């Protein structure tokens, strides 16, 4: 849930609680005020009547004096009671006792509550509607203001999502007049710049190291080849020289892979052309024929279309070469290699280890899923970098005993 919605949720529930509490309290207070006014009116009417009634002459057997509606006067017990105010049958009644001609009479004055109740109901409805409109307006205004206030935050978030550490320009965020967002933008810009500088330093180091290692590695390999041709050589010396040559070969391949990754990250393959994935894959399969024959692999091709893409031909060869060489190297003797192209997707499938690979590690640098000494752990990392460069999507799946690598080139 977004922070803005979370804040509005608190406001909403607070408004509901206030409405549920305020309306009954307002109704109770308003009712007490109305009853208090009615009681005061009854007391005033009694105060005006008593002096007039006390001077009236009421003879035994004579009819009761004529009084206004809602006022009654009748004989009461000898001992008079105290005045009382109470509600009965939607009326407010005042009962009072007085002595007329040495006789005790009970005076009762009543006032209807019906009109007052209707008035109270109308006021409550009007007040409730007013409160609801007021709170709804406050919520809408708060939501609108909050969106405007949080706009710099969402702008910063969008720029951070689009930012890449290998971008040539530093991260620049939109200015804000809110102190908290201003401090946040400053801290984010400083962090991004430190990350960018660290990345540039590492990239420069990798470039320099890979470049500088090429010459001594070439010299080293040349000297080893010359040493192999010298006579006499003992069997132990030949074994040591062979191990050194293998180590030198692996170092050269590792250096070449790192240098290729650096060039891809630096965008040093600007040339593009419309190339056929099918033709390139068939060309590479022809080059890998000795390795395929050595493992006696059964190769199957299934091309529904030739998959033409616009990219660097060299990088397409690198992409397909790594996928095919991995499928051959990690296959089993007499295994199966399937290359398929359909609906904008290239799929390379192969038999191999009888269990799935770790999907969260296979595309990481130096991640190896076999004990093959020839594997550098860079092939699938290079595949992922090429895919990232051209917006392709690479996936791995384990199905029906086959390791499937899919490269989605066209959506």
GROMACS .gro file of N, CA and C in nm, residues 83-234:
model
  456
   83UNK      N    1  -4.365   2.012   4.319
   83UNK     CA    2  -4.373   2.026   4.173
   83UNK      C    3  -4.286   1.918   4.106
   84UNK      N    4  -4.332   1.876   3.990
   84UNK     CA    5  -4.257   1.774   3.915
   84UNK      C    6  -4.265   1.803   3.766
   85UNK      N    7  -4.155   1.766   3.695
   85UNK     CA    8  -4.145   1.779   3.550
   85UNK      C    9  -4.109   1.640   3.494
   86UNK      N   10  -4.186   1.593   3.398
   86UNK     CA   11  -4.158   1.461   3.342
   86UNK      C   12  -4.217   1.454   3.202
   87UNK      N   13  -4.175   1.346   3.130
   87UNK     CA   14  -4.221   1.324   2.994
   87UNK      C   15  -4.312   1.203   2.991
   88UNK      N   16  -4.428   1.219   2.922
   88UNK     CA   17  -4.525   1.111   2.913
   88UNK      C   18  -4.598   1.122   2.780
   89UNK      N   19  -4.598   1.011   2.703
   89UNK     CA   20  -4.672   1.003   2.578
   89UNK      C   21  -4.641   1.122   2.487
   90UNK      N   22  -4.508   1.144   2.461
   90UNK     CA   23  -4.460   1.248   2.369
   90UNK      C   24  -4.506   1.388   2.412
   91UNK      N   25  -4.524   1.405   2.544
   91UNK     CA   26  -4.557   1.536   2.600
   91UNK      C   27  -4.467   1.562   2.720
   92UNK      N   28  -4.440   1.689   2.741
   92UNK     CA   29  -4.367   1.732   2.860
   92UNK      C   30  -4.467   1.793   2.958
   93UNK      N   31  -4.470   1.739   3.080
   93UNK     CA   32  -4.571   1.780   3.177
   93UNK      C   33  -4.509   1.842   3.299
   94UNK      N   34  -4.578   1.947   3.350
   94UNK     CA   35  -4.542   2.014   3.475
   94UNK      C   36  -4.661   2.000   3.570
   95UNK      N   37  -4.642   1.940   3.684
   95UNK     CA   38  -4.746   1.922   3.785
   95UNK      C   39  -4.711   2.006   3.907
   96UNK      N   40  -4.808   2.088   3.951
   96UNK     CA   41  -4.787   2.177   4.065
   96UNK      C   42  -4.913   2.177   4.152
   97UNK      N   43  -4.896   2.203   4.280
   97UNK     CA   44  -5.009   2.204   4.375
   97UNK      C   45  -5.024   2.344   4.433
   98UNK      N   46  -5.154   2.387   4.452
   98UNK     CA   47  -5.181   2.518   4.511
   98UNK      C   48  -5.312   2.511   4.588
   99UNK      N   49  -5.330   2.604   4.679
   99UNK     CA   50  -5.448   2.610   4.767
   99UNK      C   51  -5.538   2.724   4.721
  100UNK      N   52  -5.664   2.689   4.692
  100UNK     CA   53  -5.763   2.788   4.652
  100UNK      C   54  -5.885   2.770   4.742
  101UNK      N   55  -5.923   2.878   4.812
  101UNK     CA   56  -6.036   2.872   4.905
  101UNK      C   57  -6.019   2.757   5.004
  102UNK      N   58  -5.903   2.743   5.056
  102UNK     CA   59  -5.870   2.643   5.155
  102UNK      C   60  -5.880   2.499   5.101
  103UNK      N   61  -5.882   2.487   4.966
  103UNK     CA   62  -5.885   2.354   4.904
  103UNK      C   63  -5.755   2.335   4.824
  104UNK      N   64  -5.705   2.213   4.826
  104UNK     CA   65  -5.582   2.182   4.752
  104UNK      C   66  -5.618   2.137   4.611
  105UNK      N   67  -5.555   2.203   4.516
  105UNK     CA   68  -5.578   2.169   4.375
  105UNK      C   69  -5.443   2.131   4.309
  106UNK      N   70  -5.458   2.045   4.210
  106UNK     CA   71  -5.340   2.006   4.133
  106UNK      C   72  -5.349   2.070   3.994
  107UNK      N   73  -5.244   2.148   3.963
  107UNK     CA   74  -5.235   2.217   3.834
  107UNK      C   75  -5.139   2.139   3.744
  108UNK      N   76  -5.186   2.106   3.625
  108UNK     CA   77  -5.103   2.030   3.530
  108UNK      C   78  -5.096   2.105   3.396
  109UNK      N   79  -4.974   2.132   3.354
  109UNK     CA   80  -4.951   2.202   3.228
  109UNK      C   81  -4.866   2.110   3.140
  110UNK      N   82  -4.912   2.092   3.016
  110UNK     CA   83  -4.837   2.004   2.926
  110UNK      C   84  -4.808   2.073   2.793
  111UNK      N   85  -4.696   2.027   2.731
  111UNK     CA   86  -4.654   2.082   2.602
  111UNK      C   87  -4.611   1.966   2.512
  112UNK      N   88  -4.655   1.966   2.387
  112UNK     CA   89  -4.625   1.856   2.294
  112UNK      C   90  -4.477   1.860   2.252
  113UNK      N   91  -4.418   1.738   2.243
  113UNK     CA   92  -4.278   1.725   2.198
  113UNK      C   93  -4.268   1.689   2.050
  114UNK      N   94  -4.381   1.661   1.986
  114UNK     CA   95  -4.377   1.611   1.847
  114UNK      C   96  -4.309   1.710   1.754
  115UNK      N   97  -4.354   1.836   1.760
  115UNK     CA   98  -4.294   1.937   1.672
  115UNK      C   99  -4.146   1.956   1.701
  116UNK      N  100  -4.114   1.953   1.827
  116UNK     CA  101  -3.973   1.970   1.865
  116UNK      C  102  -3.889   1.852   1.817
  117UNK      N  103  -3.945   1.729   1.824
  117UNK     CA  104  -3.872   1.612   1.777
  117UNK      C  105  -3.845   1.620   1.627
  118UNK      N  106  -3.948   1.663   1.552
  118UNK     CA  107  -3.928   1.680   1.407
  118UNK      C  108  -3.820   1.784   1.379
  119UNK      N  109  -3.821   1.890   1.457
  119UNK     CA  110  -3.719   1.993   1.440
  119UNK      C  111  -3.580   1.938   1.471
  120UNK      N  112  -3.572   1.861   1.579
  120UNK     CA  113  -3.442   1.802   1.616
  120UNK      C  114  -3.395   1.707   1.506
  121UNK      N  115  -3.490   1.623   1.453
  121UNK     CA  116  -3.453   1.531   1.346
  121UNK      C  117  -3.402   1.602   1.223
  122UNK      N  118  -3.470   1.711   1.185
  122UNK     CA  119  -3.427   1.788   1.069
  122UNK      C  120  -3.288   1.848   1.091
  123UNK      N  121  -3.267   1.900   1.212
  123UNK     CA  122  -3.135   1.959   1.242
  123UNK      C  123  -3.026   1.852   1.238
  124UNK      N  124  -3.057   1.733   1.293
  124UNK     CA  125  -2.957   1.624   1.295
  124UNK      C  126  -2.923   1.581   1.152
  125UNK      N  127  -3.025   1.565   1.068
  125UNK     CA  128  -3.000   1.525   0.930
  125UNK      C  129  -2.916   1.629   0.857
  126UNK      N  130  -2.955   1.755   0.873
  126UNK     CA  131  -2.880   1.862   0.808
  126UNK      C  132  -2.736   1.866   0.860
  127UNK      N  133  -2.721   1.852   0.992
  127UNK     CA  134  -2.586   1.856   1.050
  127UNK      C  135  -2.502   1.737   1.004
  128UNK      N  136  -2.566   1.619   0.993
  128UNK     CA  137  -2.493   1.499   0.948
  128UNK      C  138  -2.445   1.515   0.805
  129UNK      N  139  -2.537   1.562   0.718
  129UNK     CA  140  -2.499   1.584   0.579
  129UNK      C  141  -2.388   1.687   0.569
  130UNK      N  142  -2.399   1.792   0.649
  130UNK     CA  143  -2.295   1.895   0.648
  130UNK      C  144  -2.160   1.840   0.694
  131UNK      N  145  -2.162   1.756   0.799
  131UNK     CA  146  -2.037   1.697   0.848
  131UNK      C  147  -1.977   1.602   0.745
  132UNK      N  148  -2.063   1.521   0.682
  132UNK     CA  149  -2.013   1.428   0.581
  132UNK      C  150  -1.950   1.502   0.463
  133UNK      N  151  -2.021   1.607   0.417
  133UNK     CA  152  -1.966   1.687   0.307
  133UNK      C  153  -1.835   1.754   0.348
  134UNK      N  154  -1.831   1.804   0.471
  134UNK     CA  155  -1.710   1.871   0.519
  134UNK      C  156  -1.593   1.774   0.527
  135UNK      N  157  -1.616   1.655   0.584
  135UNK     CA  158  -1.508   1.558   0.597
  135UNK      C  159  -1.466   1.503   0.461
  136UNK      N  160  -1.565   1.481   0.371
  136UNK     CA  161  -1.531   1.435   0.236
  136UNK      C  162  -1.448   1.539   0.163
  137UNK      N  163  -1.488   1.666   0.178
  137UNK     CA  164  -1.410   1.772   0.116
  137UNK      C  165  -1.269   1.779   0.171
  138UNK      N  166  -1.257   1.762   0.303
  138UNK     CA  167  -1.123   1.764   0.364
  138UNK      C  168  -1.037   1.649   0.313
  139UNK      N  169  -1.099   1.529   0.299
  139UNK     CA  170  -1.024   1.414   0.248
  139UNK      C  171  -0.979   1.437   0.104
  140UNK      N  172  -1.069   1.492   0.022
  140UNK     CA  173  -1.033   1.516  -0.118
  140UNK      C  174  -0.924   1.623  -0.129
  141UNK      N  175  -0.940   1.729  -0.050
  141UNK     CA  176  -0.838   1.834  -0.052
  141UNK      C  177  -0.705   1.781  -0.002
  142UNK      N  178  -0.709   1.699   0.105
  142UNK     CA  179  -0.585   1.642   0.158
  142UNK      C  180  -0.519   1.551   0.057
  143UNK      N  181  -0.602   1.470  -0.014
  143UNK     CA  182  -0.546   1.381  -0.116
  143UNK      C  183  -0.482   1.460  -0.229
  144UNK      N  184  -0.550   1.566  -0.272
  144UNK     CA  185  -0.495   1.649  -0.379
  144UNK      C  186  -0.366   1.717  -0.335
  145UNK      N  187  -0.368   1.773  -0.214
  145UNK     CA  188  -0.247   1.840  -0.163
  145UNK      C  189  -0.134   1.740  -0.143
  146UNK      N  190  -0.169   1.621  -0.091
  146UNK     CA  191  -0.065   1.521  -0.066
  146UNK      C  192   0.001   1.478  -0.196
  147UNK      N  193  -0.080   1.463  -0.302
  147UNK     CA  194  -0.021   1.425  -0.431
  147UNK      C  195   0.073   1.533  -0.482
  148UNK      N  196   0.035   1.657  -0.464
  148UNK     CA  197   0.122   1.765  -0.507
  148UNK      C  198   0.248   1.771  -0.421
  149UNK      N  199   0.229   1.748  -0.290
  149UNK     CA  200   0.344   1.754  -0.199
  149UNK      C  201   0.440   1.639  -0.228
  150UNK      N  202   0.384   1.518  -0.256
  150UNK     CA  203   0.467   1.400  -0.278
  150UNK      C  204   0.515   1.389  -0.422
  151UNK      N  205   0.481   1.483  -0.508
  151UNK     CA  206   0.522   1.477  -0.648
  151UNK      C  207   0.674   1.469  -0.664
  152UNK      N  208   0.754   1.551  -0.590
  152UNK     CA  209   0.900   1.538  -0.603
  152UNK      C  210   0.952   1.399  -0.567
  153UNK      N  211   0.887   1.334  -0.469
  153UNK     CA  212   0.931   1.200  -0.430
  153UNK      C  213   0.912   1.102  -0.545
  154UNK      N  214   0.793   1.107  -0.610
  154UNK     CA  215   0.767   1.015  -0.721
  154UNK      C  216   0.857   1.047  -0.841
  155UNK      N  217   0.891   1.175  -0.861
  155UNK     CA  218   0.985   1.209  -0.967
  155UNK      C  219   1.122   1.149  -0.938
  156UNK      N  220   1.166   1.159  -0.813
  156UNK     CA  221   1.293   1.098  -0.773
  156UNK      C  222   1.290   0.948  -0.793
  157UNK      N  223   1.177   0.884  -0.757
  157UNK     CA  224   1.165   0.740  -0.772
  157UNK      C  225   1.172   0.698  -0.918
  158UNK      N  226   1.106   0.772  -1.007
  158UNK     CA  227   1.111   0.740  -1.150
  158UNK      C  228   1.252   0.753  -1.205
  159UNK      N  229   1.324   0.857  -1.163
  159UNK     CA  230   1.461   0.875  -1.212
  159UNK      C  231   1.554   0.766  -1.159
  160UNK      N  232   1.531   0.724  -1.035
  160UNK     CA  233   1.614   0.617  -0.979
  160UNK      C  234   1.590   0.485  -1.053
  161UNK      N  235   1.464   0.459  -1.090
  161UNK     CA  236   1.436   0.335  -1.163
  161UNK      C  237   1.501   0.336  -1.301
  162UNK      N  238   1.508   0.453  -1.362
  162UNK     CA  239   1.566   0.461  -1.496
  162UNK      C  240   1.718   0.478  -1.493
  163UNK      N  241   1.773   0.507  -1.376
  163UNK     CA  242   1.917   0.536  -1.368
  163UNK      C  243   1.998   0.408  -1.377
  164UNK      N  244   2.107   0.415  -1.451
  164UNK     CA  245   2.202   0.305  -1.461
  164UNK      C  246   2.339   0.356  -1.421
  165UNK      N  247   2.408   0.271  -1.348
  165UNK     CA  248   2.536   0.315  -1.293
  165UNK      C  249   2.639   0.339  -1.402
  166UNK      N  250   2.615   0.280  -1.520
  166UNK     CA  251   2.710   0.300  -1.629
  166UNK      C  252   2.672   0.417  -1.719
  167UNK      N  253   2.571   0.495  -1.680
  167UNK     CA  254   2.537   0.615  -1.757
  167UNK      C  255   2.653   0.714  -1.754
  168UNK      N  256   2.682   0.780  -1.867
  168UNK     CA  257   2.796   0.874  -1.867
  168UNK      C  258   2.772   0.998  -1.782
  169UNK      N  259   2.647   1.042  -1.771
  169UNK     CA  260   2.617   1.163  -1.696
  169UNK      C  261   2.576   1.128  -1.553
  170UNK      N  262   2.610   1.213  -1.456
  170UNK     CA  263   2.569   1.186  -1.318
  170UNK      C  264   2.418   1.203  -1.301
  171UNK      N  265   2.367   1.146  -1.196
  171UNK     CA  266   2.224   1.155  -1.166
  171UNK      C  267   2.189   1.295  -1.119
  172UNK      N  268   2.090   1.356  -1.181
  172UNK     CA  269   2.043   1.488  -1.142
  172UNK      C  270   1.893   1.481  -1.116
  173UNK      N  271   1.853   1.513  -0.993
  173UNK     CA  272   1.714   1.505  -0.952
  173UNK      C  273   1.650   1.644  -0.955
  174UNK      N  274   1.519   1.646  -0.970
  174UNK     CA  275   1.446   1.772  -0.977
  174UNK      C  276   1.454   1.845  -0.843
  175UNK      N  277   1.471   1.977  -0.843
  175UNK     CA  278   1.477   2.053  -0.717
  175UNK      C  279   1.342   2.052  -0.646
  176UNK      N  280   1.345   2.067  -0.514
  176UNK     CA  281   1.223   2.071  -0.434
  176UNK      C  282   1.239   2.176  -0.325
  177UNK      N  283   1.129   2.243  -0.292
  177UNK     CA  284   1.132   2.342  -0.186
  177UNK      C  285   1.095   2.283  -0.050
  178UNK      N  286   1.076   2.151  -0.045
  178UNK     CA  287   1.048   2.081   0.081
  178UNK      C  288   1.180   2.030   0.137
  179UNK      N  289   1.209   2.066   0.260
  179UNK     CA  290   1.341   2.038   0.319
  179UNK      C  291   1.373   1.889   0.319
  180UNK      N  292   1.274   1.804   0.357
  180UNK     CA  293   1.300   1.660   0.365
  180UNK      C  294   1.333   1.602   0.228
  181UNK      N  295   1.257   1.642   0.126
  181UNK     CA  296   1.284   1.592  -0.009
  181UNK      C  297   1.415   1.648  -0.063
  182UNK      N  298   1.446   1.772  -0.025
  182UNK     CA  299   1.572   1.831  -0.070
  182UNK      C  300   1.689   1.752  -0.012
  183UNK      N  301   1.682   1.717   0.116
  183UNK     CA  302   1.789   1.638   0.179
  183UNK      C  303   1.795   1.498   0.119
  184UNK      N  304   1.678   1.439   0.093
  184UNK     CA  305   1.676   1.306   0.032
  184UNK      C  306   1.741   1.308  -0.106
  185UNK      N  307   1.706   1.407  -0.189
  185UNK     CA  308   1.765   1.416  -0.323
  185UNK      C  309   1.915   1.435  -0.318
  186UNK      N  310   1.960   1.517  -0.223
  186UNK     CA  311   2.104   1.541  -0.209
  186UNK      C  312   2.176   1.411  -0.171
  187UNK      N  313   2.120   1.338  -0.074
  187UNK     CA  314   2.183   1.213  -0.031
  187UNK      C  315   2.182   1.109  -0.144
  188UNK      N  316   2.071   1.101  -0.219
  188UNK     CA  317   2.062   1.005  -0.329
  188UNK      C  318   2.161   1.040  -0.440
  189UNK      N  319   2.173   1.168  -0.473
  189UNK     CA  320   2.267   1.211  -0.576
  189UNK      C  321   2.411   1.179  -0.536
  190UNK      N  322   2.444   1.205  -0.408
  190UNK     CA  323   2.579   1.174  -0.361
  190UNK      C  324   2.607   1.024  -0.365
  191UNK      N  325   2.508   0.944  -0.323
  191UNK     CA  326   2.525   0.798  -0.325
  191UNK      C  327   2.541   0.748  -0.469
  192UNK      N  328   2.457   0.800  -0.560
  192UNK     CA  329   2.466   0.758  -0.700
  192UNK      C  330   2.600   0.798  -0.761
  193UNK      N  331   2.648   0.916  -0.726
  193UNK     CA  332   2.777   0.960  -0.782
  193UNK      C  333   2.892   0.875  -0.728
  194UNK      N  334   2.887   0.840  -0.598
  194UNK     CA  335   2.992   0.753  -0.543
  194UNK      C  336   2.988   0.616  -0.612
  195UNK      N  337   2.868   0.564  -0.634
  195UNK     CA  338   2.854   0.434  -0.702
  195UNK      C  339   2.906   0.443  -0.845
  196UNK      N  340   2.875   0.554  -0.912
  196UNK     CA  341   2.920   0.570  -1.050
  196UNK      C  342   3.071   0.579  -1.058
  197UNK      N  343   3.131   0.656  -0.966
  197UNK     CA  344   3.276   0.669  -0.965
  197UNK      C  345   3.343   0.535  -0.933
  198UNK      N  346   3.283   0.461  -0.839
  198UNK     CA  347   3.337   0.329  -0.806
  198UNK      C  348   3.328   0.235  -0.925
  199UNK      N  349   3.214   0.240  -0.996
  199UNK     CA  350   3.196   0.157  -1.115
  199UNK      C  351   3.297   0.194  -1.223
  200UNK      N  352   3.316   0.326  -1.245
  200UNK     CA  353   3.411   0.369  -1.347
  200UNK      C  354   3.553   0.325  -1.313
  201UNK      N  355   3.586   0.332  -1.182
  201UNK     CA  356   3.719   0.289  -1.141
  201UNK      C  357   3.739   0.140  -1.165
  202UNK      N  358   3.638   0.060  -1.129
  202UNK     CA  359   3.648  -0.084  -1.150
  202UNK      C  360   3.653  -0.117  -1.300
  203UNK      N  361   3.572  -0.046  -1.378
  203UNK     CA  362   3.572  -0.072  -1.521
  203UNK      C  363   3.706  -0.037  -1.583
  204UNK      N  364   3.760   0.077  -1.541
  204UNK     CA  365   3.892   0.118  -1.594
  204UNK      C  366   4.000   0.018  -1.554
  205UNK      N  367   3.990  -0.031  -1.429
  205UNK     CA  368   4.089  -0.130  -1.384
  205UNK      C  369   4.077  -0.257  -1.468
  206UNK      N  370   3.952  -0.304  -1.492
  206UNK     CA  371   3.933  -0.426  -1.571
  206UNK      C  372   3.985  -0.407  -1.713
  207UNK      N  373   3.957  -0.289  -1.771
  207UNK     CA  374   4.005  -0.262  -1.907
  207UNK      C  375   4.157  -0.265  -1.912
  208UNK      N  376   4.218  -0.193  -1.819
  208UNK     CA  377   4.365  -0.184  -1.819
  208UNK      C  378   4.429  -0.320  -1.790
  209UNK      N  379   4.371  -0.391  -1.691
  209UNK     CA  380   4.429  -0.520  -1.656
  209UNK      C  381   4.418  -0.618  -1.772
  210UNK      N  382   4.299  -0.624  -1.834
  210UNK     CA  383   4.280  -0.717  -1.946
  210UNK      C  384   4.370  -0.681  -2.063
  211UNK      N  385   4.382  -0.552  -2.090
  211UNK     CA  386   4.465  -0.509  -2.202
  211UNK      C  387   4.613  -0.537  -2.175
  212UNK      N  388   4.656  -0.504  -2.053
  212UNK     CA  389   4.797  -0.520  -2.022
  212UNK      C  390   4.837  -0.667  -2.010
  213UNK      N  391   4.742  -0.754  -1.979
  213UNK     CA  392   4.774  -0.896  -1.964
  213UNK      C  393   4.789  -0.966  -2.099
  214UNK      N  394   4.736  -0.908  -2.203
  214UNK     CA  395   4.740  -0.975  -2.332
  214UNK      C  396   4.884  -0.997  -2.381
  215UNK      N  397   4.966  -0.895  -2.369
  215UNK     CA  398   5.105  -0.906  -2.419
  215UNK      C  399   5.187  -1.007  -2.339
  216UNK      N  400   5.192  -0.998  -2.204
  216UNK     CA  401   5.272  -1.098  -2.132
  216UNK      C  402   5.218  -1.240  -2.149
  217UNK      N  403   5.086  -1.255  -2.162
  217UNK     CA  404   5.031  -1.389  -2.183
  217UNK      C  405   5.075  -1.445  -2.319
  218UNK      N  406   5.075  -1.359  -2.420
  218UNK     CA  407   5.120  -1.404  -2.553
  218UNK      C  408   5.266  -1.444  -2.549
  219UNK      N  409   5.349  -1.364  -2.481
  219UNK     CA  410   5.492  -1.396  -2.468
  219UNK      C  411   5.510  -1.527  -2.393
  220UNK      N  412   5.434  -1.541  -2.285
  220UNK     CA  413   5.443  -1.662  -2.202
  220UNK      C  414   5.408  -1.787  -2.284
  221UNK      N  415   5.300  -1.778  -2.361
  221UNK     CA  416   5.260  -1.892  -2.442
  221UNK      C  417   5.363  -1.922  -2.551
  222UNK      N  418   5.420  -1.816  -2.610
  222UNK     CA  419   5.523  -1.836  -2.713
  222UNK      C  420   5.645  -1.905  -2.656
  223UNK      N  421   5.689  -1.862  -2.537
  223UNK     CA  422   5.806  -1.923  -2.474
  223UNK      C  423   5.780  -2.069  -2.439
  224UNK      N  424   5.657  -2.099  -2.393
  224UNK     CA  425   5.624  -2.237  -2.360
  224UNK      C  426   5.629  -2.325  -2.484
  225UNK      N  427   5.579  -2.273  -2.595
  225UNK     CA  428   5.583  -2.351  -2.719
  225UNK      C  429   5.727  -2.377  -2.763
  226UNK      N  430   5.812  -2.273  -2.747
  226UNK     CA  431   5.954  -2.292  -2.781
  226UNK      C  432   6.018  -2.394  -2.688
  227UNK      N  433   5.980  -2.388  -2.558
  227UNK     CA  434   6.036  -2.482  -2.462
  227UNK      C  435   5.995  -2.626  -2.493
  228UNK      N  436   5.873  -2.644  -2.542
  228UNK     CA  437   5.827  -2.778  -2.578
  228UNK      C  438   5.909  -2.840  -2.690
  229UNK      N  439   5.969  -2.754  -2.776
  229UNK     CA  440   6.041  -2.802  -2.893
  229UNK      C  441   6.189  -2.828  -2.865
  230UNK      N  442   6.233  -2.798  -2.744
  230UNK     CA  443   6.374  -2.820  -2.711
  230UNK      C  444   6.400  -2.967  -2.683
  231UNK      N  445   6.522  -3.010  -2.708
  231UNK     CA  446   6.564  -3.147  -2.680
  231UNK      C  447   6.695  -3.141  -2.601
  232UNK      N  448   6.716  -3.232  -2.512
  232UNK     CA  449   6.625  -3.339  -2.474
  232UNK      C  450   6.525  -3.289  -2.368
  233UNK      N  451   6.404  -3.352  -2.359
  233UNK     CA  452   6.303  -3.322  -2.257
  233UNK      C  453   6.267  -3.452  -2.186
  234UNK      N  454   6.274  -3.447  -2.055
  234UNK     CA  455   6.232  -3.565  -1.980
  234UNK      C  456   6.080  -3.570  -1.975
   0.00000   0.00000   0.00000
